[in-house]
Amino acid sequence: MKFENVVIPVDQIWSSPFVRWQGSLADVSSIDVAVAVTRDAMASRRVDPEEIDGLVVGMTIPQPNCFYAAPWIASRLGMPGLGGAVIAQACATSVASVAAAAAQVELEGSGTKLVITTDRTSNGPLLVYPRDDGMGGAPTTEHWVLDSFRADPNTGLSMVHTAENVGREGKISRAELDELTLQRWHQYRDSLKDDRAFQRRYMQEIVIPRGKQKELRVEADEGVHAYSAEGLASLRPASPDGITTFGSQTHPADGCAGAVVTSRTQSMARDGEGIARLLSAGFARADKAQMPKAATRAAQAAMEEAGLSFDQLKCVVSHNPFTVNDIWFAQQTGYALVKMNVFGCSLIYGHPQGPTGLRGIAELIHTLHKAGGGIGLFTGCAAGDTGAALVVRVD
């Protein structure tokens, strides 16, 4: 999927802090979080609700009243005339949502779309399915989050098994995983320097009223554990005889992210900090139980669509639920691991599903902007051995 006329203004993409599951956001609907954060982000970035002519909502975990998610969110944000699509593609939801908004702008030749991605892995819903042929009419149940994490119904295997499969094929060692995980931790810490100067470029705090003269406020990532070489080495593998530990894989989280997607001509009229041109998006599916490979395949598809080679990239940001992902990517593309995720990644700060990718895209855009511009790639894997990628150029 190639784009010619689509941009995200650099100052109009944002993410909330991410909160480790069962933390401060455990009992707050992800829709309420999205409304609060989006309202504040639009106000602080001078985004006029009347300029928005389209809405795309990305979320993967049902919340109360989510049947009406897009029009309900639009009304609460002061845009009662808008509806919109709700997109769910597991961990690829952000790229799919941005691509959907970009396709609308590209086809229409103009327009300003609002993309909102949000999810809460905490306190996932328990679904009850009626079953007349069950003993005494007993229903079957599904825990939306835990059962989905437990195994892919197509293979019967968990996602950590896919990391082990790719690790074996790539001859990746436990020591390599621990070393790169520690590097990713130090890169994340760089985003916290100078009172979180880099994160403040894109991060929008969460402020939600909680009764009389009370509010829930989350200003920074919550629940990120410190890493050390000794601590990583002491962890047992997550599966027998495996190389992946709970240190070299991400943790579930809650949060949201958003962006304004518009045309080049309309963006030029804005008083902003520059633009990120969307060049292409790519989607892919790997073989069964080979999920980490899909991020690389999606990246290759997006780069081919954009007519670019990997040596033209100034930086790469990945959604890497497993450290294996990045090592496999480097093996297949020749791209230097040290040039990836220079200000952190989901491996360290967590993974709320829907918004994870959009936070990564925000970090990519601001990394490029800080470096004076250039071409960058976001890529990540997703459940079902799939992946999605986006190529951008910051001017």
Coordinates of N, CA and C in Angstrom, one line a residue, residues 34 59 85 106 117 181 299 335 368 374 382:
A34 N -9.5 6.8 26.4 CA -9.3 7.4 25.1 C -9.9 8.7 25.0
M59 N -9.3 -0.9 18.5 CA -9.3 -1.5 19.8 C -9.6 -3.0 19.7
A85 N -15.2 3.7 11.6 CA -14.9 2.3 11.7 C -14.2 2.0 13.0
E106 N -6.0 9.5 0.8 CA -5.4 9.3 -0.5 C -6.5 9.3 -1.6
T117 N -6.5 4.9 19.1 CA -6.3 3.5 19.4 C -6.2 3.3 20.9
T181 N 18.3 -7.4 25.4 CA 17.3 -6.9 26.3 C 17.9 -5.8 27.2
A299 N 7.9 -5.6 7.1 CA 8.8 -4.5 6.8 C 9.4 -4.6 5.4
Y335 N 20.3 -4.8 9.0 CA 20.2 -3.5 9.7 C 20.8 -3.7 11.1
L368 N 13.1 10.8 14.4 CA 13.6 11.3 13.1 C 13.6 12.9 13.2
G374 N 14.5 12.5 7.9 CA 15.0 11.3 7.3 C 13.9 10.3 7.2
A382 N 2.2 -9.7 15.1 CA 0.8 -9.7 15.7 C 0.3 -11.1 15.8

